[in-house]
Coordinates of C-alpha atoms in Angstrom, one line a residue:
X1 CA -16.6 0.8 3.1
X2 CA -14.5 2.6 1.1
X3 CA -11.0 4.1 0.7
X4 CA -11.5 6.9 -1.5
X5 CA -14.0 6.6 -3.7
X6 CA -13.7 6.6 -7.6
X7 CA -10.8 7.1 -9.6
X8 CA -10.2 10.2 -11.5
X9 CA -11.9 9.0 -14.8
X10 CA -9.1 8.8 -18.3
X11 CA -9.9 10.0 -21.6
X12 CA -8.3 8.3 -24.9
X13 CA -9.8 9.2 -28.4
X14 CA -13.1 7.6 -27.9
X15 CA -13.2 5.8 -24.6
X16 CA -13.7 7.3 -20.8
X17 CA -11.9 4.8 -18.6
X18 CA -12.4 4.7 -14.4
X19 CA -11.7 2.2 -11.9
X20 CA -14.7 1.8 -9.3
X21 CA -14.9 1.3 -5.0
X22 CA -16.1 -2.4 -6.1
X23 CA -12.5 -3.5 -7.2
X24 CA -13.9 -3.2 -11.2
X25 CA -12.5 -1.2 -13.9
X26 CA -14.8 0.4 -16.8
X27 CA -14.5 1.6 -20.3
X28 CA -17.5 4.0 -21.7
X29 CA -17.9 5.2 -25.1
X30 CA -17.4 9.2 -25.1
X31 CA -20.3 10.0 -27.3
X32 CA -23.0 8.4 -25.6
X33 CA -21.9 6.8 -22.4
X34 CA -22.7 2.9 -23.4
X35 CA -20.9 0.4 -21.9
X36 CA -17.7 -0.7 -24.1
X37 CA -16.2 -3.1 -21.6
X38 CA -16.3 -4.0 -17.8
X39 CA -13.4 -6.1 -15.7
X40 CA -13.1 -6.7 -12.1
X41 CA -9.2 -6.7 -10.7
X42 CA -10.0 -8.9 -7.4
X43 CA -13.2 -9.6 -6.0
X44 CA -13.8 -8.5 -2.6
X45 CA -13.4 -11.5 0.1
X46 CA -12.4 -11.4 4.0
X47 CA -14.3 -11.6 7.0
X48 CA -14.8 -7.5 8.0
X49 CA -15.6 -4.8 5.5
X50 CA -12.0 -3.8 5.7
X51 CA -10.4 -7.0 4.6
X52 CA -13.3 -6.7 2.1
X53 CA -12.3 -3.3 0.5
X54 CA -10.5 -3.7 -2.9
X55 CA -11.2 0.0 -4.3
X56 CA -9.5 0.8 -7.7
X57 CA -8.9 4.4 -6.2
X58 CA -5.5 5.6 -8.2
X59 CA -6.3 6.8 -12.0
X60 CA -5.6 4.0 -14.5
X61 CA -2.8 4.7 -17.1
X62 CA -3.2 4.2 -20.6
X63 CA -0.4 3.5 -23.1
X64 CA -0.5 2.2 -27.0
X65 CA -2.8 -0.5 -26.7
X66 CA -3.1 -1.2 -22.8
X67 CA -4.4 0.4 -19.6
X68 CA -2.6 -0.5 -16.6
X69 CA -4.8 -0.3 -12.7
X70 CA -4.1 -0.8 -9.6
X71 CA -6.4 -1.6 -6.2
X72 CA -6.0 -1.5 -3.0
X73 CA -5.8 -4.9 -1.3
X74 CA -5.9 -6.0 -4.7
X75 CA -3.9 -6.1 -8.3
X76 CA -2.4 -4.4 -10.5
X77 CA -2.9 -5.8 -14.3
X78 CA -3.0 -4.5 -17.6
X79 CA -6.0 -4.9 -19.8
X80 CA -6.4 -4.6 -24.0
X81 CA -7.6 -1.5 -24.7
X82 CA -10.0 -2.2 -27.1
X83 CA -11.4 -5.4 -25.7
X84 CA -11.1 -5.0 -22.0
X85 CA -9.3 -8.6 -22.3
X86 CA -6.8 -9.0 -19.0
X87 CA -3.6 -9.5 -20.3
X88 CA -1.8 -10.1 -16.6
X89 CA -2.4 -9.7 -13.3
X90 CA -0.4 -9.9 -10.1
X91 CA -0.7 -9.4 -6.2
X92 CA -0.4 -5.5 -5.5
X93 CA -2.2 -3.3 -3.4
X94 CA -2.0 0.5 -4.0
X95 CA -4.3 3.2 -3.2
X96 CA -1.8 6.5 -4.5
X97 CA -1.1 5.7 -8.3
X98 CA 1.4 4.5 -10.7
X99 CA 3.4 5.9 -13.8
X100 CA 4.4 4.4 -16.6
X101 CA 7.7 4.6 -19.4
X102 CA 8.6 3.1 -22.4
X103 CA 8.6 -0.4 -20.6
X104 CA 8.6 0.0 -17.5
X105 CA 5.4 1.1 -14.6
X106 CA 6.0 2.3 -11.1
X107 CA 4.0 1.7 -8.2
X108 CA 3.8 3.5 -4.9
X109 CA 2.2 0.0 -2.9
X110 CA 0.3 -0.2 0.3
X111 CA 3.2 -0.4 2.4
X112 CA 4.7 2.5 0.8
X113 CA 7.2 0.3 -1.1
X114 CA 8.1 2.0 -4.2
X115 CA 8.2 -0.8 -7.0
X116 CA 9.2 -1.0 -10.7
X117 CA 8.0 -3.8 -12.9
X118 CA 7.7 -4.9 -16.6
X119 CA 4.9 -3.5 -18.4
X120 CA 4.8 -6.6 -20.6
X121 CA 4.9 -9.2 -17.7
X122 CA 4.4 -7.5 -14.9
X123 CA 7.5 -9.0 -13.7
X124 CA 9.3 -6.8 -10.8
X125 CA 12.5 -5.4 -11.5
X126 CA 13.3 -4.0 -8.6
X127 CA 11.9 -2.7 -5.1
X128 CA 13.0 0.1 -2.3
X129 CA 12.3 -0.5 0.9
X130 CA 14.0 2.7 2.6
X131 CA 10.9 4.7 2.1
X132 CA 8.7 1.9 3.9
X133 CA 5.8 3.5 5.9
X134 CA 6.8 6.8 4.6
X135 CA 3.4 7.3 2.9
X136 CA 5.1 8.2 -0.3
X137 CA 2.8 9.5 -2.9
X138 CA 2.0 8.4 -6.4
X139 CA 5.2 8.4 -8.7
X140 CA 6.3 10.7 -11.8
X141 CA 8.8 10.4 -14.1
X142 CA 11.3 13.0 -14.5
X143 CA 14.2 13.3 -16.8
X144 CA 14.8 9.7 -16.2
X145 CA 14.2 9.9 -12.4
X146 CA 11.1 8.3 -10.5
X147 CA 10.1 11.0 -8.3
X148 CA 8.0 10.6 -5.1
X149 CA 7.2 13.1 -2.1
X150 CA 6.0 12.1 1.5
X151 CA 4.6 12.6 4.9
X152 CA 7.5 15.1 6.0
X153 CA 7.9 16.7 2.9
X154 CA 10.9 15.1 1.5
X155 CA 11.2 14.4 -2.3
X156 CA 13.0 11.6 -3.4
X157 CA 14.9 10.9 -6.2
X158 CA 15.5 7.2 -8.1
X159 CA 17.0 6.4 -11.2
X160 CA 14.2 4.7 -12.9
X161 CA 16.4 1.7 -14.7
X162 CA 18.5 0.6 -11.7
X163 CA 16.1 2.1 -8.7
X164 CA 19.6 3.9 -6.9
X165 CA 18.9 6.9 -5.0
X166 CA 20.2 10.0 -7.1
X167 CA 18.7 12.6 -4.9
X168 CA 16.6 13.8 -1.8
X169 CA 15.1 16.8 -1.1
X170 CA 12.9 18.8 1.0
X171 CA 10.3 21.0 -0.1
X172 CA 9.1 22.5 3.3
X173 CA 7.9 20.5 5.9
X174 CA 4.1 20.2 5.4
X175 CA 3.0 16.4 4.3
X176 CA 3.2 15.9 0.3
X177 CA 0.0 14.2 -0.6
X178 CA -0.2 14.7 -4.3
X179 CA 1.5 13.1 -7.0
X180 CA 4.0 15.7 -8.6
X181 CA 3.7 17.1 -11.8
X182 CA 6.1 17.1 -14.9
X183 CA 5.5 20.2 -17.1
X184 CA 8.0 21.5 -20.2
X185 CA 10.9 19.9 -18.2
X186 CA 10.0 21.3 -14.5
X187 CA 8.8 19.2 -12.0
X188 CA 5.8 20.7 -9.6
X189 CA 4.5 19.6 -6.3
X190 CA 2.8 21.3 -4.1
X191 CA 2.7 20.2 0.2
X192 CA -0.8 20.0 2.3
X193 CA 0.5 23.6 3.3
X194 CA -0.4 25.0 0.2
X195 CA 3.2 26.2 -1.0
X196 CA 4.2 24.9 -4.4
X197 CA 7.6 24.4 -5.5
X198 CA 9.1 24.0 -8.5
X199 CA 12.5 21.4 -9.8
X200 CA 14.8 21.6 -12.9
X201 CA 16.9 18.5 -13.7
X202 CA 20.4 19.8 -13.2
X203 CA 22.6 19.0 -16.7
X204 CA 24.4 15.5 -16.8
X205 CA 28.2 15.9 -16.9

């Protein structure tokens, strides 16, 4: 069984990076497709092929030296670039995506749990509950905001340092499945209807 699938696959200068329906992320040189480096997150285990899925279904994120990937029922961890070396891991299960600043990443989890954590620990700096079992999707960062839409439509605002609500909006009332877009200072998103809309950050007083 599986959730989704592969990953969207990641370009860097010379590498192609995906995670896999196995619970395994891989790097391949772009010129010729050979086989740079090849981790597994979790191996699968449980009784029934649902407590055995462990897909790395949301796109890795590369930053500097380090790609960050999340699975469901699985981990999230960072790995070296270059070597493929885990560098941390912890207990996270994700299937929509993370996003990543200066030194923090953001997680949309299983539960739909929006979490923040260190990028060089993994250590979690803080969690919101209030969206639990709202199917939130995959963050973005905005202006300093972590942004997520979900299953009526809302968007929801969070100040990525302290994780307080800033502001909550909704953009029709279709489902919002995909992760919003950032764009020359606009955020995008578009509902399962079809409609797209389209945010500017307001000025800070």
């Amino acid at each position: 069984l599986s959730v989704r699938g592969t990953s969207s696959p990641v370009l860097t200068s010379d590498l192609v990076i995906s995670g896999f329906d196995n619970g395994r992320v891989a790097a391949y040189a772009i010129e010729d497709g050979a086989v740079v480096w090849d981790v597994i997150m979790e191996l699968p285990s449980g009784r029934t092929a649902i407590e055995r899925l462990s897909d790395v279904n949301a796109a890795v994120q590369v930053a500097g030296g380090d790609v960050y990937a999340v699975g469901f029922q699985g981990r999230l961890g960072a790995i070296a670039l270059e070597s493929g070396q885990i560098i941390w891991t912890r207990e996270m299960s994700s299937y929509s995506g993370l996003a990543l600043d200066a030194g923090s990443i953001f997680v949309a989890d299983q539960a739909s749990e929006l979490v923040a954590l260190s990028r060089g620990s993994g250590r979690e700096l803080w969690r919101k509950k209030d969206l639990r079992n709202r199917d939130i999707t995959a963050p973005a960062l905005f202006d300093g905001s972590v942004v997520v839409g979900d299953f009526e439509g809302y968007l929801h605002w969070f100040d990525a340092a302290t994780g307080d609500l800033q502001a909550r909006v909704r953009a029709g009332k279709a489902r919002i499945t995909s992760q919003p877009l950032v764009l020359n200072d606009i955020l995008y998103v578009m509902n399962d209807a079809g409609r797209l809309y389209a945010y500017r950050a307001r000025p800070r007083k």
